[in-house]
Coordinates of N, CA, C and O in Angstrom, one line a residue:
X1 N 93.3 159.5 110.5 CA 94.3 159.1 109.4 C 95.2 158.1 109.1 O 96.4 158.2 110.8
X2 N 94.4 156.9 108.7 CA 95.4 156.4 108.6 C 96.5 155.1 107.7 O 96.2 155.4 106.4
X3 N 96.6 154.5 107.2 CA 97.5 154.0 106.4 C 96.6 153.1 106.0 O 96.0 152.6 107.1
X4 N 96.5 152.2 104.0 CA 95.2 151.9 103.9 C 96.0 151.2 103.2 O 94.8 150.1 101.8
X5 N 97.3 150.5 103.0 CA 97.6 150.3 102.2 C 97.2 149.7 100.7 O 96.9 150.8 100.2
X6 N 97.0 148.8 99.7 CA 96.2 148.5 98.2 C 95.0 149.3 98.0 O 94.7 150.1 97.5
X7 N 93.9 149.7 98.7 CA 92.7 149.9 99.1 C 93.7 151.6 98.3 O 92.6 152.0 98.0
X8 N 94.4 152.9 98.7 CA 94.4 153.2 97.7 C 94.1 153.1 96.3 O 94.0 153.6 95.8
X9 N 94.5 151.7 95.6 CA 93.8 152.0 94.2 C 92.7 151.9 93.9 O 92.1 152.1 92.5
X10 N 91.2 152.0 95.0 CA 90.1 152.8 94.8 C 90.6 153.7 94.0 O 90.0 154.2 92.9
X11 N 91.9 154.8 94.1 CA 91.4 156.6 93.7 C 92.4 156.7 92.9 O 91.8 156.8 91.0
X12 N 93.2 155.2 92.2 CA 93.7 154.8 91.6 C 93.1 154.8 90.2 O 93.5 154.7 89.2
X13 N 92.1 153.1 91.0 CA 91.6 152.9 89.5 C 90.6 153.3 88.6 O 90.3 153.5 87.9
X14 N 89.7 154.3 90.0 CA 88.5 155.3 89.2 C 89.2 156.6 88.6 O 88.4 157.0 87.4
X15 N 90.4 156.5 88.6 CA 90.9 158.3 87.5 C 91.1 157.4 86.1 O 91.3 157.7 84.8
X16 N 91.9 155.5 86.3 CA 92.2 154.8 85.4 C 90.9 154.6 83.8 O 90.9 155.4 83.1
X17 N 89.4 154.1 85.2 CA 88.5 154.0 84.5 C 87.7 155.5 84.4 O 87.4 155.8 82.9
X18 N 87.8 156.5 84.2 CA 87.1 157.7 84.0 C 87.8 158.4 82.6 O 87.6 159.1 81.6
X19 N 89.2 157.9 82.7 CA 90.5 157.7 81.4 C 89.3 157.5 80.3 O 89.5 157.8 78.5
X20 N 89.1 155.9 80.6 CA 88.4 155.1 79.8 C 87.6 155.6 78.9 O 86.8 155.9 78.2
X21 N 86.3 155.8 80.2 CA 85.8 155.7 79.5 C 84.7 157.6 79.0 O 83.7 158.1 78.1
X22 N 86.2 158.2 79.7 CA 86.5 160.2 78.7 C 86.9 159.8 77.7 O 87.3 160.6 76.7
X23 N 87.0 158.7 76.8 CA 87.7 158.8 75.7 C 89.5 159.0 76.1 O 90.1 158.7 75.0
X24 N 89.7 158.9 76.9 CA 91.6 159.9 77.6 C 92.2 158.8 76.4 O 93.8 158.2 75.8
X25 N 91.6 157.5 76.9 CA 92.4 156.2 76.3 C 91.0 155.3 76.7 O 90.7 155.4 77.0
X26 N 92.0 153.8 75.8 CA 91.4 153.0 75.4 C 91.7 151.5 76.2 O 92.9 151.2 76.5
X27 N 90.8 150.6 77.2 CA 91.5 149.3 76.8 C 92.6 148.8 75.8 O 92.8 148.1 77.1
X28 N 91.9 148.9 74.7 CA 93.6 147.8 73.4 C 94.2 148.5 73.6 O 95.0 148.6 72.7
X29 N 94.0 150.6 74.3 CA 96.5 150.7 73.8 C 97.2 150.3 75.1 O 96.8 149.2 75.4
X30 N 98.0 150.2 73.9 CA 99.5 150.1 74.8 C 100.2 150.5 75.2 O 101.3 151.5 75.5
X31 N 100.6 149.5 76.0 CA 101.0 150.4 77.3 C 102.7 150.1 77.7 O 103.2 149.0 77.8
X32 N 103.7 151.2 77.1 CA 105.8 150.4 77.3 C 105.9 150.6 78.8 O 105.9 151.6 79.4
X33 N 106.3 149.7 79.9 CA 105.9 149.6 81.1 C 107.8 150.4 81.5 O 108.2 149.9 80.5
X34 N 107.8 151.3 82.5 CA 109.3 151.8 82.2 C 110.0 151.2 83.4 O 109.6 150.0 84.1
X35 N 111.1 151.2 83.9 CA 111.5 150.6 84.6 C 111.3 151.2 85.7 O 111.7 150.1 87.7
X36 N 111.0 152.8 86.1 CA 110.8 152.5 87.8 C 109.2 151.5 87.4 O 108.9 150.8 89.2
X37 N 108.9 151.7 87.1 CA 107.1 151.2 86.9 C 107.3 149.0 87.6 O 106.9 148.9 88.4
X38 N 108.5 148.2 86.3 CA 109.1 147.3 86.9 C 109.5 147.6 88.0 O 109.5 145.9 88.8
X39 N 110.0 148.1 88.8 CA 110.9 148.1 90.0 C 109.6 148.1 91.6 O 110.1 148.5 92.3
X40 N 109.0 148.4 90.8 CA 107.6 148.6 92.7 C 107.4 147.2 93.2 O 107.7 145.8 92.3
X41 N 107.9 147.3 94.2 CA 108.0 145.9 95.6 C 106.3 145.6 95.9 O 104.8 145.7 95.6
X42 N 106.5 144.2 96.9 CA 104.3 144.4 96.8 C 104.3 142.9 96.3 O 105.4 143.0 95.2
X43 N 102.8 143.1 95.9 CA 101.8 143.1 95.3 C 102.3 143.0 93.6 O 102.5 144.6 93.2
X44 N 102.5 142.4 92.8 CA 103.1 142.3 90.9 C 102.5 141.8 90.3 O 102.2 141.0 90.7
X45 N 102.5 142.3 89.2 CA 103.0 140.6 88.0 C 104.0 140.3 87.2 O 103.8 140.2 86.5
X46 N 105.3 141.3 88.4 CA 106.5 141.2 87.9 C 107.3 141.8 86.2 O 107.0 141.0 85.3
X47 N 106.1 142.4 85.4 CA 106.7 143.6 84.3 C 107.3 143.9 84.3 O 108.4 144.2 85.3
X48 N 108.2 143.9 83.1 CA 109.5 144.4 82.9 C 109.4 145.5 82.4 O 108.9 146.1 81.6
X49 N 111.0 145.9 82.1 CA 111.1 147.6 81.8 C 111.3 147.1 79.9 O 111.6 146.1 79.3
X50 N 109.7 147.9 79.5 CA 111.1 148.1 78.2 C 109.0 147.2 77.7 O 109.1 146.6 76.3
X51 N 108.5 145.7 78.5 CA 107.8 145.4 78.6 C 106.2 146.0 77.7 O 106.3 147.1 78.5
X52 N 105.4 145.9 77.1 CA 103.9 146.0 76.7 C 102.8 145.5 77.3 O 102.9 144.5 76.6
X53 N 101.6 146.1 77.7 CA 100.9 145.6 78.7 C 99.5 146.7 77.6 O 100.0 147.5 77.8
X54 N 98.6 146.0 77.1 CA 97.5 146.4 76.9 C 96.5 146.8 78.6 O 97.3 146.6 79.5
X55 N 96.5 149.1 78.3 CA 95.3 148.7 79.6 C 94.7 147.4 79.6 O 94.5 147.7 81.3
X56 N 93.8 146.9 79.2 CA 92.8 146.4 80.0 C 93.8 145.1 80.8 O 93.1 144.9 82.0
X57 N 94.7 144.7 80.4 CA 95.0 143.6 81.3 C 95.7 144.2 82.0 O 96.0 143.7 83.1
X58 N 96.5 145.4 82.7 CA 97.1 146.2 83.3 C 96.2 146.2 83.8 O 96.1 147.0 85.6
X59 N 94.8 146.8 83.5 CA 93.7 147.1 84.1 C 93.1 145.4 85.6 O 93.0 146.5 86.5
X60 N 93.0 144.9 84.8 CA 93.0 143.1 85.3 C 93.6 143.5 86.5 O 93.9 142.8 87.6
X61 N 95.2 143.1 86.3 CA 95.4 142.8 87.3 C 96.5 143.9 87.8 O 96.3 143.2 89.9
X62 N 95.6 145.1 87.9 CA 95.7 146.2 89.6 C 94.4 145.9 90.7 O 94.3 145.4 91.2
X63 N 93.4 145.7 89.8 CA 92.0 144.6 90.7 C 92.0 143.0 90.8 O 92.1 143.7 92.3
X64 N 92.3 142.5 89.7 CA 92.6 141.4 90.4 C 93.2 141.3 91.9 O 93.5 140.0 92.5
X65 N 94.2 141.6 91.2 CA 95.9 141.0 92.2 C 96.2 142.1 92.6 O 97.2 141.9 92.8
X66 N 95.7 143.9 92.5 CA 96.1 144.0 93.4 C 98.5 145.0 92.7 O 99.4 146.2 93.8
X67 N 98.0 144.6 91.6 CA 99.5 144.1 91.0 C 100.1 146.2 91.4 O 99.4 146.9 90.8
X68 N 100.9 146.7 92.3 CA 102.1 148.2 92.0 C 102.2 148.5 91.3 O 102.3 149.3 90.4
X69 N 103.3 147.2 90.3 CA 103.6 147.5 89.0 C 102.5 147.9 88.0 O 103.3 149.4 88.0
X70 N 101.8 147.4 87.8 CA 100.9 148.3 87.1 C 100.2 149.2 87.0 O 100.0 150.1 85.9
X71 N 100.0 149.2 88.7 CA 99.0 150.2 88.9 C 100.3 152.3 88.4 O 99.8 152.8 88.0
X72 N 101.5 151.8 88.4 CA 102.1 152.6 88.2 C 102.2 153.1 86.1 O 101.9 154.3 85.8
X73 N 102.4 151.9 86.0 CA 102.7 151.8 84.9 C 101.2 152.1 84.1 O 101.1 153.1 83.4
X74 N 100.5 152.5 84.8 CA 98.9 153.2 83.8 C 99.6 154.6 84.5 O 99.0 155.4 83.6
X75 N 99.2 154.9 85.5 CA 99.4 155.7 85.9 C 100.2 157.1 85.4 O 99.9 158.1 84.5
X76 N 101.1 156.3 84.8 CA 102.4 156.9 84.6 C 102.2 156.7 82.5 O 101.6 158.3 82.2
X77 N 101.1 156.1 82.0 CA 100.5 156.1 80.4 C 99.5 157.6 79.8 O 99.3 158.1 80.0
X78 N 98.6 157.9 82.1 CA 97.7 158.6 81.8 C 98.3 160.0 81.8 O 97.6 161.2 81.3
X79 N 99.1 160.6 82.8 CA 99.6 161.8 82.8 C 101.4 161.6 83.1 O 100.8 162.7 82.8
X80 N 101.5 160.3 82.1 CA 103.0 161.3 81.9 C 103.4 161.0 83.0 O 105.6 160.0 82.7
X81 N 103.7 160.6 83.6 CA 104.5 160.6 85.6 C 103.7 159.9 86.5 O 102.5 160.4 86.5
X82 N 104.2 159.1 87.8 CA 103.9 159.2 88.3 C 103.5 160.3 88.9 O 102.5 160.5 90.0
X83 N 104.3 161.5 90.0 CA 103.5 162.6 89.8 C 102.7 163.3 89.7 O 101.5 163.4 90.3
X84 N 102.7 163.3 88.2 CA 101.5 164.0 87.9 C 100.5 162.9 88.5 O 98.8 163.9 88.1
X85 N 100.7 162.2 88.3 CA 99.7 161.0 88.9 C 98.9 161.3 89.8 O 97.5 161.1 90.4
X86 N 99.6 160.9 90.6 CA 99.6 161.3 92.9 C 98.6 162.7 92.4 O 98.2 163.1 93.8
X87 N 99.2 164.4 91.6 CA 98.5 165.1 91.8 C 97.2 164.7 91.6 O 96.2 165.0 91.4
X88 N 97.6 163.9 90.6 CA 95.2 164.6 89.5 C 94.5 162.9 91.0 O 94.0 163.3 91.1
X89 N 95.4 162.1 91.8 CA 94.5 161.2 92.7 C 93.7 162.3 93.7 O 92.8 162.3 94.6
X90 N 94.8 162.5 93.9 CA 94.4 164.0 95.1 C 93.3 165.4 94.5 O 92.1 165.4 95.7
X91 N 93.9 166.2 93.7 CA 92.5 166.4 93.7 C 91.4 165.6 92.8 O 90.4 166.2 93.1
X92 N 91.1 165.4 92.7 CA 90.2 164.3 92.7 C 89.1 163.5 93.9 O 88.4 163.8 93.3
X93 N 90.3 163.6 94.9 CA 89.9 162.8 96.1 C 89.3 164.2 96.3 O 87.7 164.4 96.9
X94 N 89.6 165.3 96.5 CA 89.6 166.3 97.5 C 88.4 166.8 96.5 O 87.2 167.6 97.2
X95 N 87.5 166.4 94.6 CA 86.3 167.5 94.3 C 85.3 165.9 94.7 O 84.0 166.8 95.2
X96 N 86.5 165.5 95.8 CA 84.5 164.4 96.0 C 84.6 164.2 97.8 O 83.1 163.6 97.8
X97 N 85.2 164.9 98.1 CA 84.9 165.9 99.4 C 85.6 164.6 100.1 O 84.6 164.4 101.4
X98 N 86.5 164.3 99.9 CA 87.4 164.0 100.5 C 88.7 164.5 101.7 O 88.8 165.5 100.6
X99 N 88.4 164.7 102.8 CA 89.3 165.4 103.3 C 90.0 165.1 104.3 O 90.8 165.8 105.3
X100 N 89.9 163.5 104.7 CA 91.1 163.7 105.3 C 91.7 162.5 104.2 O 92.2 161.3 104.8
X101 N 92.1 162.1 103.2 CA 93.2 161.8 102.7 C 93.7 161.9 101.8 O 93.4 163.7 101.4
X102 N 95.3 161.7 101.9 CA 96.5 162.6 100.9 C 97.7 161.0 100.9 O 97.5 160.1 101.3
X103 N 97.9 161.3 99.4 CA 98.2 160.5 98.7 C 99.5 160.2 98.8 O 99.6 161.3 97.2
X104 N 100.7 159.8 98.3 CA 101.5 159.6 98.3 C 102.3 159.0 96.5 O 103.3 159.9 96.6
X105 N 101.6 157.8 96.7 CA 102.3 156.9 95.7 C 101.1 156.7 95.4 O 99.9 156.9 95.2
X106 N 100.4 155.6 94.3 CA 99.5 155.5 93.6 C 99.2 153.8 93.7 O 98.2 153.7 93.9
X107 N 100.1 153.4 94.8 CA 99.1 151.7 95.5 C 99.0 151.4 96.7 O 98.5 150.5 96.9
X108 N 100.4 152.4 97.4 CA 99.6 152.0 98.8 C 100.5 151.4 99.0 O 101.0 151.2 100.9
X109 N 102.2 151.5 99.7 CA 103.3 150.6 99.8 C 103.1 152.1 100.6 O 103.8 153.0 100.3
X110 N 103.7 151.6 102.3 CA 104.1 152.4 103.1 C 105.2 153.3 102.3 O 106.8 153.3 102.5
X111 N 104.2 154.1 103.0 CA 105.5 155.3 103.2 C 104.5 156.3 103.7 O 104.0 156.9 104.0
X112 N 105.5 158.0 104.9 CA 105.4 158.8 105.9 C 104.3 159.8 104.7 O 103.8 159.7 103.9
X113 N 103.6 159.9 105.4 CA 101.9 160.8 105.1 C 101.3 160.3 104.2 O 100.1 161.8 103.1
X114 N 100.7 159.3 103.3 CA 99.9 158.2 103.3 C 98.8 158.3 103.3 O 99.6 157.5 104.2
X115 N 97.5 158.1 103.8 CA 96.7 158.4 104.8 C 95.2 158.0 103.8 O 95.0 159.8 102.5
X116 N 94.2 157.7 104.8 CA 92.7 158.0 104.3 C 92.1 157.6 104.9 O 92.4 157.2 106.2
X117 N 90.6 157.5 105.4 CA 89.7 157.1 106.4 C 89.5 156.5 105.5 O 88.8 157.4 104.7
X118 N 87.7 155.6 106.4 CA 87.0 154.5 105.9 C 86.0 155.5 105.2 O 85.1 154.8 104.7
X119 N 85.5 156.6 105.9 CA 84.7 157.1 105.1 C 84.9 158.4 104.0 O 84.1 157.8 102.5
X120 N 86.3 158.5 103.5 CA 86.3 159.1 102.4 C 87.1 157.4 101.3 O 86.4 158.7 100.5
X121 N 87.5 157.2 101.6 CA 87.3 155.5 101.4 C 85.8 154.9 100.7 O 85.0 154.9 99.0
X122 N 85.5 155.4 101.2 CA 83.5 154.9 101.1 C 82.9 156.2 99.8 O 82.0 155.8 98.4
X123 N 83.7 157.1 100.1 CA 82.9 158.6 98.7 C 83.5 157.6 97.5 O 82.8 158.3 96.5
X124 N 85.7 157.5 97.1 CA 85.6 157.6 95.9 C 85.6 156.1 95.9 O 84.9 155.8 94.1
X125 N 85.3 155.0 96.2 CA 84.1 153.6 96.0 C 83.0 153.9 95.1 O 82.6 153.1 94.5
X126 N 82.4 154.8 96.1 CA 81.0 154.9 95.3 C 80.7 155.3 93.8 O 79.7 155.0 93.5
X127 N 81.7 156.7 94.0 CA 81.6 157.3 92.3 C 83.0 156.2 92.1 O 82.3 156.4 90.4
X128 N 83.1 155.3 91.9 CA 84.0 153.9 91.6 C 83.2 153.4 90.2 O 83.0 152.4 89.9
X129 N 82.5 153.4 91.3 CA 80.8 152.1 91.9 C 80.1 152.6 90.1 O 79.0 151.5 90.3
X130 N 79.9 154.2 89.4 CA 79.4 154.9 88.8 C 79.4 154.2 87.8 O 79.0 154.6 86.6
X131 N 80.6 153.5 87.2 CA 80.8 153.0 85.7 C 80.6 151.4 86.6 O 82.0 150.7 86.5
X132 N 80.6 150.5 85.0 CA 79.9 149.6 85.1 C 81.1 148.2 84.4 O 81.4 148.0 85.0
X133 N 82.0 149.3 83.6 CA 83.4 148.6 83.3 C 84.6 148.1 84.1 O 85.0 147.5 84.0
X134 N 84.4 148.6 85.5 CA 85.1 148.0 86.9 C 84.0 146.5 87.4 O 85.1 145.6 87.7
X135 N 83.3 146.4 86.7 CA 83.1 145.4 87.7 C 82.9 144.3 86.5 O 82.4 143.4 87.0
X136 N 83.7 144.8 85.7 CA 84.0 143.6 84.6 C 85.0 142.9 85.6 O 86.3 141.7 85.5
X137 N 86.4 143.5 86.4 CA 87.0 142.3 87.0 C 87.1 141.9 87.8 O 87.6 141.6 88.9
X138 N 86.0 143.3 89.0 CA 86.8 143.4 90.2 C 85.0 141.9 90.4 O 86.1 141.1 92.2
X139 N 84.5 140.7 89.3 CA 84.0 139.8 90.7 C 85.1 138.2 89.2 O 83.9 137.5 89.6
X140 N 86.2 139.4 88.9 CA 86.5 137.7 88.5 C 87.3 136.9 89.8 O 87.9 137.9 90.1
X141 N 87.5 135.5 89.5 CA 88.2 134.9 90.7 C 89.5 134.7 90.3 O 90.7 134.7 91.2
X142 N 89.5 134.1 89.2 CA 90.8 133.3 88.5 C 91.0 134.0 86.7 O 89.7 134.0 86.3
X143 N 91.7 134.2 86.8 CA 92.0 134.3 84.6 C 93.6 134.5 84.7 O 94.3 134.4 86.0
X144 N 93.6 135.1 83.8 CA 95.5 134.6 83.4 C 95.1 136.2 82.0 O 94.8 136.9 81.9
X145 N 96.9 136.4 82.0 CA 97.4 138.1 81.1 C 98.2 137.2 80.3 O 99.2 136.2 80.7
X146 N 99.1 137.5 79.5 CA 100.2 137.3 78.9 C 99.5 135.8 77.6 O 100.3 134.6 77.9
X147 N 98.7 135.7 77.5 CA 98.7 134.8 76.6 C 98.0 133.3 77.4 O 98.2 132.4 76.5
X148 N 97.5 133.4 78.7 CA 97.5 132.7 80.0 C 98.9 131.8 79.6 O 98.4 130.7 81.0
X149 N 100.2 132.8 79.7 CA 101.1 132.1 80.8 C 101.1 133.0 82.0 O 101.4 132.6 82.6
X150 N 100.5 134.1 82.2 CA 100.5 134.0 84.0 C 99.7 134.1 84.6 O 98.0 135.2 84.1
X151 N 98.8 133.7 85.9 CA 97.6 133.6 85.9 C 97.6 134.1 87.4 O 98.8 135.1 87.7
X152 N 96.6 135.1 87.7 CA 95.8 135.9 88.3 C 94.2 135.1 88.8 O 94.0 134.6 88.1
X153 N 94.7 135.4 90.6 CA 93.8 135.2 91.6 C 93.3 136.3 92.3 O 94.6 136.5 93.1
X154 N 92.3 136.2 92.5 CA 91.8 137.4 93.4 C 92.2 138.0 94.6 O 92.2 136.2 96.0
X155 N 92.8 139.1 94.7 CA 93.0 139.3 96.6 C 92.0 139.5 97.4 O 92.3 139.0 98.7
X156 N 90.8 139.2 97.2 CA 89.5 139.4 97.3 C 88.8 138.2 97.9 O 87.7 137.1 96.2
X157 N 89.2 137.1 98.8 CA 88.0 136.4 98.5 C 86.3 136.5 99.2 O 85.8 135.3 98.3
X158 N 86.6 137.2 98.6 CA 84.8 137.1 100.3 C 83.7 137.1 98.1 O 82.2 136.7 98.3
X159 N 84.3 137.8 96.9 CA 84.7 138.0 95.8 C 84.1 135.6 95.6 O 83.1 135.4 94.8
X160 N 85.0 135.2 95.7 CA 84.2 133.6 96.2 C 83.6 132.8 97.0 O 82.5 132.3 96.6
X161 N 83.2 133.6 97.9 CA 83.0 132.9 99.6 C 81.1 134.1 99.8 O 80.9 133.3 100.1
X162 N 81.4 135.1 100.2 CA 80.1 135.6 100.0 C 79.9 136.2 98.6 O 79.5 136.7 98.2
X163 N 77.8 136.0 99.4 CA 76.7 136.6 97.5 C 76.5 137.6 97.6 O 77.2 138.3 99.0
X164 N 76.8 137.4 96.5 CA 76.4 139.1 96.4 C 78.0 140.5 95.8 O 77.6 141.3 96.0
X165 N 78.9 139.1 95.9 CA 80.3 140.0 96.8 C 80.4 140.5 95.6 O 80.3 139.1 94.3
X166 N 80.9 142.7 94.7 CA 81.1 142.1 94.0 C 82.2 143.4 93.6 O 82.9 143.7 92.6
X167 N 83.2 143.4 94.3 CA 84.4 143.8 94.4 C 84.7 144.5 96.3 O 84.2 144.5 97.0
X168 N 85.2 145.4 96.2 CA 86.0 146.3 95.2 C 87.7 146.5 96.0 O 88.5 146.5 95.1
X169 N 88.5 146.5 96.1 CA 89.5 146.3 97.0 C 89.9 145.6 98.2 O 89.7 146.9 99.3
X170 N 91.0 145.9 98.8 CA 92.1 144.5 99.6 C 93.5 145.4 99.4 O 93.2 146.1 98.6
X171 N 93.8 145.1 100.6 CA 94.7 145.5 100.6 C 95.1 145.3 102.3 O 94.9 144.9 102.5
X172 N 97.1 145.1 102.0 CA 97.7 144.8 103.5 C 99.3 145.3 102.8 O 99.3 144.9 102.3
X173 N 99.1 145.6 104.3 CA 100.6 146.3 104.5 C 100.9 145.5 106.0 O 100.3 145.6 107.2
X174 N 102.4 144.9 106.7 CA 102.6 145.8 107.9 C 101.9 146.4 108.6 O 101.6 146.1 109.8
X175 N 101.7 147.7 108.2 CA 101.6 149.1 108.7 C 100.8 149.1 108.7 O 99.3 149.0 109.5
X176 N 99.7 148.9 107.4 CA 98.3 149.5 107.6 C 97.1 147.9 108.4 O 96.5 148.1 108.1
X177 N 97.8 146.9 108.0 CA 97.1 144.7 108.0 C 96.5 145.4 107.5 O 96.3 145.8 105.9
X178 N 95.1 144.3 108.3 CA 94.6 143.2 106.4 C 92.9 145.6 106.6 O 92.8 145.4 107.4
X179 N 92.9 145.8 105.1 CA 92.0 147.1 104.7 C 91.8 146.3 103.7 O 91.3 145.2 102.8
X180 N 90.0 147.4 103.4 CA 89.0 145.9 102.4 C 87.8 147.6 102.3 O 87.2 147.5 103.4
X181 N 87.8 148.3 100.7 CA 87.1 148.7 100.0 C 85.4 147.3 99.9 O 86.5 146.7 99.0
X182 N 85.1 146.5 100.9 CA 83.8 146.4 100.1 C 82.9 146.4 99.4 O 82.1 146.8 99.9
X183 N 82.5 145.7 98.5 CA 81.1 145.8 97.5 C 80.7 144.7 97.6 O 80.9 144.0 97.1
X184 N 79.2 145.0 98.3 CA 78.0 143.4 97.7 C 76.5 144.3 97.5 O 76.3 144.6 97.5
X185 N 76.1 143.6 96.0 CA 74.6 143.8 95.8 C 73.2 142.7 96.0 O 74.4 141.6 96.1
X186 N 73.0 142.8 96.8 CA 71.7 141.5 97.0 C 69.7 142.5 96.6 O 70.3 143.6 97.0
X187 N 69.0 142.5 96.4 CA 67.8 142.4 96.1 C 67.7 143.8 96.1 O 66.9 144.1 96.0
X188 N 68.3 144.4 94.9 CA 68.7 145.1 94.0 C 69.4 146.3 95.2 O 69.3 147.7 94.6
X189 N 69.9 146.5 96.4 CA 70.6 147.1 96.5 C 72.0 147.0 97.1 O 72.2 145.5 97.1
X190 N 72.2 147.6 97.1 CA 73.8 147.9 96.3 C 74.9 149.1 97.8 O 74.7 149.6 97.4
X191 N 75.8 147.6 98.0 CA 76.6 148.2 99.6 C 77.7 148.4 99.9 O 78.4 147.3 98.9
X192 N 78.6 149.6 100.3 CA 79.9 149.4 100.8 C 80.0 149.3 102.2 O 79.5 149.8 102.7
X193 N 80.7 148.8 102.3 CA 82.2 147.8 103.5 C 82.9 149.0 103.8 O 83.5 148.6 102.6

C-alpha cells in the first residue's frame, strides 16, 4: 500500500471517459466550477469559482497537466459531489479486481489512507486504454485552454522523448515521490509499465 500522487487520476479519468462513452455527459457539456474545486492546491489550471469550462477542456487539463481543480470539477459534475465521485472510484476499482487500493480524494493530494499498488494501477490503466477517447489527450505535448490564453505542457516527458509512448499518468508528491503509469505501443504491442 503506497501513496500514488496524481496517478490516482487513472481511476478518475476512467470514470469520466466511461460517463462520456455511455452518454451520461458529453465533451461539450459546460461545467460550472465550485468554490471547493477552485480551491484545490498542487497541479492546477487555476479555475475560479463560478467559471464555466467544457468537459473537454477540463478532461484535457486533467490528462495533460494533471490539474487537481479540473479533476474535482469533473467529479462534481458527474456525481453531484466529490464524495459521491470518490465512492464511485472505489466501487469501480473493486469491480476491476483491485484489492490493494483505497481512494480518499479524486486527485492524489496527500491524505491518510489513500493508497494503491502497481498491480491495481495496471488493472485500471488497462481498462482506461479500452477507451480510444483518452488517447486524443494523452499524446498531447503542448496545447491550450481558455481560447489559447492558458498554455498546457504535458507532465509526462516520455510523450516527447520515448518512441511509441502513448500516456498515461504521472504523479509527484513529497510523500509519494515520482510515480508513473506509463503506456507505449510499438510494432502492434501496447504495454503498461
